[in-house]
GROMACS .gro file of C-alpha atoms in nm:
model
  405
    1UNK     CA    1   1.633  19.223  17.624
    2UNK     CA    2   1.983  19.081  17.683
    3UNK     CA    3   2.185  19.133  18.002
    4UNK     CA    4   2.555  19.122  18.077
    5UNK     CA    5   2.642  19.043  18.439
    6UNK     CA    6   2.984  19.125  18.585
    7UNK     CA    7   2.976  18.905  18.889
    8UNK     CA    8   3.264  18.832  19.125
    9UNK     CA    9   3.030  18.662  19.376
   10UNK     CA   10   2.940  18.294  19.378
   11UNK     CA   11   2.592  18.147  19.332
   12UNK     CA   12   2.506  18.151  19.704
   13UNK     CA   13   2.517  18.530  19.711
   14UNK     CA   14   2.373  18.592  19.363
   15UNK     CA   15   2.129  18.319  19.255
   16UNK     CA   16   2.053  18.485  18.923
   17UNK     CA   17   1.799  18.231  18.802
   18UNK     CA   18   1.598  18.276  19.123
   19UNK     CA   19   1.613  18.654  19.113
   20UNK     CA   20   1.533  18.672  18.739
   21UNK     CA   21   1.325  18.355  18.716
   22UNK     CA   22   1.078  18.490  18.458
   23UNK     CA   23   1.339  18.662  18.241
   24UNK     CA   24   1.337  18.522  17.887
   25UNK     CA   25   1.625  18.711  17.728
   26UNK     CA   26   1.989  18.608  17.730
   27UNK     CA   27   2.189  18.644  18.052
   28UNK     CA   28   2.564  18.636  17.990
   29UNK     CA   29   2.760  18.622  18.314
   30UNK     CA   30   3.133  18.685  18.342
   31UNK     CA   31   3.269  18.546  18.668
   32UNK     CA   32   3.605  18.448  18.821
   33UNK     CA   33   3.723  18.099  18.737
   34UNK     CA   34   3.674  17.981  19.095
   35UNK     CA   35   3.300  18.060  19.089
   36UNK     CA   36   3.215  17.899  18.755
   37UNK     CA   37   3.114  17.560  18.896
   38UNK     CA   38   2.874  17.711  19.150
   39UNK     CA   39   2.673  17.863  18.864
   40UNK     CA   40   2.692  17.570  18.626
   41UNK     CA   41   2.577  17.331  18.899
   42UNK     CA   42   2.276  17.544  18.999
   43UNK     CA   43   2.161  17.714  18.680
   44UNK     CA   44   2.037  17.489  18.399
   45UNK     CA   45   1.820  17.739  18.210
   46UNK     CA   46   1.931  17.758  17.850
   47UNK     CA   47   1.918  18.137  17.826
   48UNK     CA   48   2.207  18.163  18.076
   49UNK     CA   49   2.569  18.149  17.967
   50UNK     CA   50   2.866  18.160  18.205
   51UNK     CA   51   3.218  18.254  18.104
   52UNK     CA   52   3.507  18.221  18.348
   53UNK     CA   53   3.780  18.483  18.377
   54UNK     CA   54   4.128  18.362  18.471
   55UNK     CA   55   4.231  18.689  18.632
   56UNK     CA   56   3.933  18.893  18.745
   57UNK     CA   57   4.155  19.193  18.818
   58UNK     CA   58   4.273  19.207  18.457
   59UNK     CA   59   4.058  19.493  18.327
   60UNK     CA   60   4.167  19.432  17.970
   61UNK     CA   61   4.057  19.068  17.968
   62UNK     CA   62   3.715  19.145  18.115
   63UNK     CA   63   3.637  19.459  17.916
   64UNK     CA   64   3.770  19.327  17.586
   65UNK     CA   65   3.556  19.016  17.621
   66UNK     CA   66   3.251  19.222  17.722
   67UNK     CA   67   3.287  19.441  17.412
   68UNK     CA   68   3.321  19.136  17.188
   69UNK     CA   69   3.009  18.980  17.344
   70UNK     CA   70   2.817  19.305  17.296
   71UNK     CA   71   2.866  19.279  16.920
   72UNK     CA   72   2.677  18.950  16.929
   73UNK     CA   73   2.416  19.011  17.199
   74UNK     CA   74   2.359  19.389  17.190
   75UNK     CA   75   2.321  19.414  17.567
   76UNK     CA   76   2.043  19.631  17.702
   77UNK     CA   77   2.166  19.627  18.062
   78UNK     CA   78   2.483  19.557  18.256
   79UNK     CA   79   2.441  19.434  18.614
   80UNK     CA   80   2.707  19.428  18.884
   81UNK     CA   81   2.665  19.368  19.255
   82UNK     CA   82   3.000  19.403  19.431
   83UNK     CA   83   3.205  19.705  19.530
   84UNK     CA   84   3.502  19.621  19.311
   85UNK     CA   85   3.291  19.572  18.997
   86UNK     CA   86   3.103  19.903  18.999
   87UNK     CA   87   3.351  20.128  18.815
   88UNK     CA   88   3.424  19.858  18.560
   89UNK     CA   89   3.053  19.825  18.486
   90UNK     CA   90   3.026  20.205  18.463
   91UNK     CA   91   3.315  20.213  18.215
   92UNK     CA   92   3.139  19.961  17.994
   93UNK     CA   93   2.802  20.136  18.008
   94UNK     CA   94   2.962  20.461  17.898
   95UNK     CA   95   3.160  20.290  17.624
   96UNK     CA   96   2.866  20.086  17.491
   97UNK     CA   97   2.603  20.357  17.550
   98UNK     CA   98   2.397  20.140  17.787
   99UNK     CA   99   2.165  20.298  18.046
  100UNK     CA  100   2.252  20.264  18.412
  101UNK     CA  101   2.518  20.387  18.651
  102UNK     CA  102   2.786  20.583  18.467
  103UNK     CA  103   3.159  20.573  18.534
  104UNK     CA  104   3.137  20.917  18.699
  105UNK     CA  105   2.856  20.807  18.930
  106UNK     CA  106   3.039  20.486  19.021
  107UNK     CA  107   3.353  20.683  19.096
  108UNK     CA  108   3.162  20.916  19.329
  109UNK     CA  109   3.034  20.616  19.523
  110UNK     CA  110   3.366  20.432  19.504
  111UNK     CA  111   3.665  20.666  19.539
  112UNK     CA  112   3.657  20.811  19.887
  113UNK     CA  113   3.822  21.143  19.802
  114UNK     CA  114   3.575  21.214  19.520
  115UNK     CA  115   3.285  21.092  19.735
  116UNK     CA  116   3.368  21.314  20.031
  117UNK     CA  117   3.431  21.617  19.812
  118UNK     CA  118   3.095  21.559  19.640
  119UNK     CA  119   2.891  21.560  19.962
  120UNK     CA  120   3.102  21.835  20.119
  121UNK     CA  121   3.015  22.068  19.831
  122UNK     CA  122   2.649  22.020  19.928
  123UNK     CA  123   2.714  22.132  20.285
  124UNK     CA  124   2.739  21.786  20.442
  125UNK     CA  125   3.007  21.767  20.711
  126UNK     CA  126   3.291  21.519  20.654
  127UNK     CA  127   3.615  21.449  20.839
  128UNK     CA  128   3.916  21.634  20.699
  129UNK     CA  129   4.090  21.416  20.442
  130UNK     CA  130   4.379  21.408  20.197
  131UNK     CA  131   4.447  21.181  19.899
  132UNK     CA  132   4.807  21.065  19.940
  133UNK     CA  133   4.971  21.122  19.604
  134UNK     CA  134   5.307  21.170  19.773
  135UNK     CA  135   5.457  21.132  20.119
  136UNK     CA  136   5.468  21.510  20.137
  137UNK     CA  137   5.086  21.503  20.127
  138UNK     CA  138   5.087  21.274  20.429
  139UNK     CA  139   5.327  21.479  20.639
  140UNK     CA  140   5.148  21.801  20.551
  141UNK     CA  141   4.817  21.647  20.655
  142UNK     CA  142   4.957  21.532  20.989
  143UNK     CA  143   5.109  21.874  21.046
  144UNK     CA  144   4.766  22.031  21.003
  145UNK     CA  145   4.547  21.766  21.172
  146UNK     CA  146   4.771  21.587  21.418
  147UNK     CA  147   4.733  21.231  21.544
  148UNK     CA  148   4.541  21.005  21.548
  149UNK     CA  149   4.448  20.964  21.182
  150UNK     CA  150   4.297  20.693  20.965
  151UNK     CA  151   4.487  20.568  20.660
  152UNK     CA  152   4.305  20.338  20.417
  153UNK     CA  153   4.279  20.255  20.046
  154UNK     CA  154   4.096  20.524  19.853
  155UNK     CA  155   3.885  20.260  19.680
  156UNK     CA  156   3.878  20.000  19.957
  157UNK     CA  157   3.592  19.806  20.112
  158UNK     CA  158   3.525  19.601  20.422
  159UNK     CA  159   3.796  19.781  20.627
  160UNK     CA  160   4.070  19.592  20.438
  161UNK     CA  161   4.405  19.764  20.506
  162UNK     CA  162   4.233  20.031  20.715
  163UNK     CA  163   4.464  20.154  20.990
  164UNK     CA  164   4.434  20.388  21.284
  165UNK     CA  165   4.770  20.561  21.330
  166UNK     CA  166   4.823  20.726  21.668
  167UNK     CA  167   5.184  20.840  21.657
  168UNK     CA  168   5.491  20.877  21.439
  169UNK     CA  169   5.629  20.535  21.535
  170UNK     CA  170   5.309  20.361  21.418
  171UNK     CA  171   5.321  20.565  21.099
  172UNK     CA  172   5.677  20.462  21.021
  173UNK     CA  173   5.591  20.096  21.081
  174UNK     CA  174   5.292  20.122  20.848
  175UNK     CA  175   5.496  20.289  20.573
  176UNK     CA  176   5.765  20.021  20.594
  177UNK     CA  177   5.505  19.747  20.554
  178UNK     CA  178   5.278  19.906  20.293
  179UNK     CA  179   5.287  20.131  19.991
  180UNK     CA  180   5.031  20.387  20.099
  181UNK     CA  181   5.049  20.615  19.797
  182UNK     CA  182   4.700  20.664  19.652
  183UNK     CA  183   4.557  20.579  19.992
  184UNK     CA  184   4.350  20.839  20.174
  185UNK     CA  185   4.431  20.993  20.511
  186UNK     CA  186   4.138  21.105  20.726
  187UNK     CA  187   4.083  21.285  21.050
  188UNK     CA  188   3.995  21.032  21.323
  189UNK     CA  189   3.642  21.083  21.453
  190UNK     CA  190   3.599  20.961  21.811
  191UNK     CA  191   3.230  20.883  21.782
  192UNK     CA  192   2.989  20.594  21.740
  193UNK     CA  193   2.932  20.444  21.396
  194UNK     CA  194   2.587  20.397  21.244
  195UNK     CA  195   2.482  20.270  20.905
  196UNK     CA  196   2.170  20.299  20.691
  197UNK     CA  197   2.087  20.036  20.431
  198UNK     CA  198   1.820  20.025  20.166
  199UNK     CA  199   1.732  20.069  19.802
  200UNK     CA  200   1.633  20.330  19.549
  201UNK     CA  201   1.390  20.230  19.274
  202UNK     CA  202   1.285  20.464  18.997
  203UNK     CA  203   1.474  20.749  19.166
  204UNK     CA  204   1.286  20.712  19.498
  205UNK     CA  205   1.409  20.567  19.827
  206UNK     CA  206   1.183  20.268  19.886
  207UNK     CA  207   1.349  20.130  20.198
  208UNK     CA  208   1.600  20.268  20.450
  209UNK     CA  209   1.693  20.089  20.772
  210UNK     CA  210   1.910  20.267  21.032
  211UNK     CA  211   2.143  20.048  21.238
  212UNK     CA  212   2.422  20.087  21.490
  213UNK     CA  213   2.748  19.895  21.492
  214UNK     CA  214   2.793  19.724  21.828
  215UNK     CA  215   3.154  19.650  21.745
  216UNK     CA  216   3.288  19.857  21.459
  217UNK     CA  217   3.470  19.723  21.154
  218UNK     CA  218   3.802  19.849  21.291
  219UNK     CA  219   3.765  19.630  21.602
  220UNK     CA  220   3.768  19.314  21.390
  221UNK     CA  221   4.143  19.344  21.340
  222UNK     CA  222   4.179  19.320  21.719
  223UNK     CA  223   3.994  18.987  21.731
  224UNK     CA  224   3.653  19.136  21.815
  225UNK     CA  225   3.357  19.016  21.609
  226UNK     CA  226   3.179  19.273  21.393
  227UNK     CA  227   2.817  19.315  21.498
  228UNK     CA  228   2.528  19.547  21.426
  229UNK     CA  229   2.172  19.604  21.547
  230UNK     CA  230   1.868  19.781  21.405
  231UNK     CA  231   1.746  20.096  21.575
  232UNK     CA  232   1.402  20.120  21.728
  233UNK     CA  233   1.176  20.369  21.555
  234UNK     CA  234   1.147  20.548  21.890
  235UNK     CA  235   1.523  20.601  21.901
  236UNK     CA  236   1.611  20.971  21.890
  237UNK     CA  237   1.846  20.908  21.595
  238UNK     CA  238   1.610  20.694  21.386
  239UNK     CA  239   1.427  20.967  21.194
  240UNK     CA  240   1.734  21.189  21.196
  241UNK     CA  241   1.930  20.917  21.012
  242UNK     CA  242   1.647  20.865  20.763
  243UNK     CA  243   1.643  21.236  20.677
  244UNK     CA  244   2.023  21.245  20.664
  245UNK     CA  245   2.020  20.952  20.419
  246UNK     CA  246   1.782  21.141  20.193
  247UNK     CA  247   2.013  21.443  20.203
  248UNK     CA  248   2.325  21.240  20.120
  249UNK     CA  249   2.164  21.048  19.834
  250UNK     CA  250   2.024  21.371  19.693
  251UNK     CA  251   2.377  21.512  19.681
  252UNK     CA  252   2.518  21.221  19.477
  253UNK     CA  253   2.515  21.164  19.099
  254UNK     CA  254   2.323  20.839  19.091
  255UNK     CA  255   2.145  20.585  18.872
  256UNK     CA  256   1.768  20.536  18.886
  257UNK     CA  257   1.792  20.200  19.064
  258UNK     CA  258   2.048  20.088  19.320
  259UNK     CA  259   2.099  19.956  19.670
  260UNK     CA  260   2.301  20.161  19.917
  261UNK     CA  261   2.510  20.128  20.231
  262UNK     CA  262   2.571  20.455  20.416
  263UNK     CA  263   2.803  20.485  20.717
  264UNK     CA  264   2.777  20.781  20.953
  265UNK     CA  265   2.971  20.893  21.260
  266UNK     CA  266   2.766  21.029  21.549
  267UNK     CA  267   2.959  21.251  21.791
  268UNK     CA  268   2.784  21.464  22.052
  269UNK     CA  269   2.459  21.402  21.864
  270UNK     CA  270   2.609  21.546  21.545
  271UNK     CA  271   2.606  21.340  21.224
  272UNK     CA  272   2.935  21.332  21.032
  273UNK     CA  273   2.962  21.163  20.693
  274UNK     CA  274   3.189  20.857  20.668
  275UNK     CA  275   3.109  20.700  20.330
  276UNK     CA  276   2.835  20.564  20.105
  277UNK     CA  277   2.835  20.278  19.855
  278UNK     CA  278   2.593  20.214  19.569
  279UNK     CA  279   2.575  19.844  19.649
  280UNK     CA  280   2.428  19.624  19.920
  281UNK     CA  281   2.602  19.629  20.256
  282UNK     CA  282   2.800  19.330  20.376
  283UNK     CA  283   2.771  19.126  20.692
  284UNK     CA  284   2.419  18.984  20.707
  285UNK     CA  285   2.249  19.309  20.610
  286UNK     CA  286   2.043  19.184  20.312
  287UNK     CA  287   1.959  18.856  20.487
  288UNK     CA  288   1.831  19.040  20.794
  289UNK     CA  289   1.611  19.266  20.581
  290UNK     CA  290   1.473  18.966  20.396
  291UNK     CA  291   1.405  18.782  20.725
  292UNK     CA  292   1.208  19.074  20.859
  293UNK     CA  293   1.023  19.200  20.554
  294UNK     CA  294   1.050  18.934  20.283
  295UNK     CA  295   1.234  19.186  20.065
  296UNK     CA  296   1.576  19.106  19.920
  297UNK     CA  297   1.698  19.449  19.818
  298UNK     CA  298   1.960  19.331  19.565
  299UNK     CA  299   1.705  19.107  19.398
  300UNK     CA  300   1.451  19.388  19.375
  301UNK     CA  301   1.697  19.622  19.205
  302UNK     CA  302   1.810  19.347  18.966
  303UNK     CA  303   1.450  19.274  18.867
  304UNK     CA  304   1.368  19.640  18.803
  305UNK     CA  305   1.685  19.679  18.598
  306UNK     CA  306   1.587  19.370  18.396
  307UNK     CA  307   1.244  19.515  18.321
  308UNK     CA  308   1.066  19.261  18.541
  309UNK     CA  309   0.792  19.316  18.795
  310UNK     CA  310   0.900  19.395  19.150
  311UNK     CA  311   0.712  19.352  19.476
  312UNK     CA  312   0.588  19.715  19.472
  313UNK     CA  313   0.394  19.676  19.800
  314UNK     CA  314   0.694  19.758  20.018
  315UNK     CA  315   0.495  19.972  20.262
  316UNK     CA  316   0.244  19.691  20.313
  317UNK     CA  317   0.516  19.432  20.373
  318UNK     CA  318   0.685  19.657  20.627
  319UNK     CA  319   0.357  19.737  20.803
  320UNK     CA  320   0.261  19.368  20.819
  321UNK     CA  321   0.582  19.269  21.000
  322UNK     CA  322   0.625  19.252  21.376
  323UNK     CA  323   0.709  19.616  21.436
  324UNK     CA  324   0.846  19.559  21.787
  325UNK     CA  325   1.093  19.291  21.676
  326UNK     CA  326   1.450  19.414  21.631
  327UNK     CA  327   1.716  19.228  21.434
  328UNK     CA  328   2.089  19.222  21.474
  329UNK     CA  329   2.373  19.022  21.329
  330UNK     CA  330   2.727  18.922  21.415
  331UNK     CA  331   3.020  18.798  21.208
  332UNK     CA  332   3.211  18.573  21.443
  333UNK     CA  333   3.582  18.644  21.436
  334UNK     CA  334   3.807  18.336  21.400
  335UNK     CA  335   4.075  18.236  21.644
  336UNK     CA  336   4.430  18.173  21.526
  337UNK     CA  337   4.487  17.812  21.421
  338UNK     CA  338   4.341  17.535  21.207
  339UNK     CA  339   3.965  17.499  21.241
  340UNK     CA  340   3.880  17.141  21.342
  341UNK     CA  341   3.507  17.156  21.419
  342UNK     CA  342   3.200  17.383  21.418
  343UNK     CA  343   2.850  17.318  21.552
  344UNK     CA  344   2.582  17.222  21.301
  345UNK     CA  345   2.297  17.365  21.510
  346UNK     CA  346   2.257  17.660  21.744
  347UNK     CA  347   2.075  17.600  22.078
  348UNK     CA  348   1.901  17.938  22.087
  349UNK     CA  349   1.556  17.989  21.934
  350UNK     CA  350   1.622  18.362  21.896
  351UNK     CA  351   1.893  18.289  21.642
  352UNK     CA  352   1.690  18.297  21.320
  353UNK     CA  353   1.977  18.255  21.073
  354UNK     CA  354   2.309  18.070  21.100
  355UNK     CA  355   2.551  18.057  20.809
  356UNK     CA  356   2.895  17.898  20.806
  357UNK     CA  357   3.160  18.074  20.599
  358UNK     CA  358   3.466  17.875  20.701
  359UNK     CA  359   3.539  17.514  20.612
  360UNK     CA  360   3.685  17.253  20.842
  361UNK     CA  361   4.061  17.247  20.792
  362UNK     CA  362   4.085  17.620  20.718
  363UNK     CA  363   4.385  17.790  20.874
  364UNK     CA  364   4.348  18.133  21.031
  365UNK     CA  365   4.639  18.361  21.108
  366UNK     CA  366   4.441  18.671  21.193
  367UNK     CA  367   4.177  18.899  21.040
  368UNK     CA  368   4.237  19.191  20.807
  369UNK     CA  369   3.878  19.263  20.705
  370UNK     CA  370   3.553  19.322  20.892
  371UNK     CA  371   3.375  19.073  20.665
  372UNK     CA  372   3.622  18.787  20.715
  373UNK     CA  373   3.460  18.543  20.959
  374UNK     CA  374   3.399  18.181  21.046
  375UNK     CA  375   3.021  18.211  21.068
  376UNK     CA  376   2.738  18.463  21.094
  377UNK     CA  377   2.423  18.482  21.305
  378UNK     CA  378   2.104  18.687  21.287
  379UNK     CA  379   1.934  18.736  21.623
  380UNK     CA  380   1.598  18.884  21.723
  381UNK     CA  381   1.471  19.053  22.038
  382UNK     CA  382   1.204  19.296  22.150
  383UNK     CA  383   1.441  19.561  22.285
  384UNK     CA  384   1.799  19.681  22.222
  385UNK     CA  385   1.943  19.571  22.557
  386UNK     CA  386   1.833  19.209  22.516
  387UNK     CA  387   1.941  19.206  22.152
  388UNK     CA  388   2.297  19.313  22.241
  389UNK     CA  389   2.310  19.050  22.516
  390UNK     CA  390   2.197  18.778  22.276
  391UNK     CA  391   2.443  18.879  22.005
  392UNK     CA  392   2.730  18.871  22.254
  393UNK     CA  393   2.609  18.541  22.403
  394UNK     CA  394   2.588  18.347  22.076
  395UNK     CA  395   2.921  18.486  21.959
  396UNK     CA  396   3.102  18.383  22.278
  397UNK     CA  397   2.929  18.042  22.281
  398UNK     CA  398   3.030  17.980  21.920
  399UNK     CA  399   3.393  18.079  21.976
  400UNK     CA  400   3.416  17.848  22.275
  401UNK     CA  401   3.258  17.545  22.107
  402UNK     CA  402   3.463  17.569  21.786
  403UNK     CA  403   3.780  17.363  21.805
  404UNK     CA  404   4.118  17.475  21.669
  405UNK     CA  405   4.463  17.326  21.673
   0.00000   0.00000   0.00000
């Protein structure tokens, strides 16, 4: 078996030789030029080959090279892990007749208008929405829905360029600063945001973890750190979210194996669909799951796709964990300025993971994405109240101790 990997992540996030350590076929990885060294420095196995792409957003360069490589290697699988690579991988699978997620499936998980229409046809409630193919579409939508509305890229991720627009003045300012054609306009839902993360293997949901955003992705643009916490199994919404996840995934055209990140509004105890992705959620979602259960969901899917053995005993691993221990994470929002120092250690034993994203000397002018942060923390506690307090405490402590100029 030979595998093509379309990978816009660096080695830290996708250590392929660790995930596929007993794979003996060829692994050909296309990656942006800036990530090439991270792979070459860490992967010495001779069955791995890395090819850098000058412009990762040049579809022709990537797909033309992939087709040329297929003539030599006859790929059996194509792997991709990030939101922006899914449709490209689907295109290539269709073109080269390779099993896995098709272009249509990727589009349903990727393009928000297609996604929402797909689940709506199955009776799942969504906010009202309109793909903005013209400014007339936008004004017609506002006439019908009124303010506030959400305007965001139809194929966006991580709340990049996501805007809440509350009045005509804000709308005019947004239009002057951005070309919003082919964005999507949505009804604003004034509710709390939850997410469910997990994996599907061999067409069955093997793991699904409901969580609640403490500070939503939209708040990050206001200088508030994005944070999330797991729900207790006794929470009234826990089982309801599990069953809802099953319903949503059932409604989608999907591959046999994939990770997922589902976001759901909850308003007056009603669940309203926000969006779902056929990839692992951001923040510290996979790291928290691995801390708790010893299961890295992206790794498990990659191994199954590569024809390798997986853990299989997921129920046993979950049962063996400390069932009363809740996990939560926070992406600490940077201040404006040049970062001069960050702490090397955290003085709280309940912080079980600390990862620095920023480098000393980095300049910050603001945040435009919920996954853009200086550092991240995973915290543990025995109950939700204490967990929220700990997440807020470590975030405030970190912001105060970091030095900027």
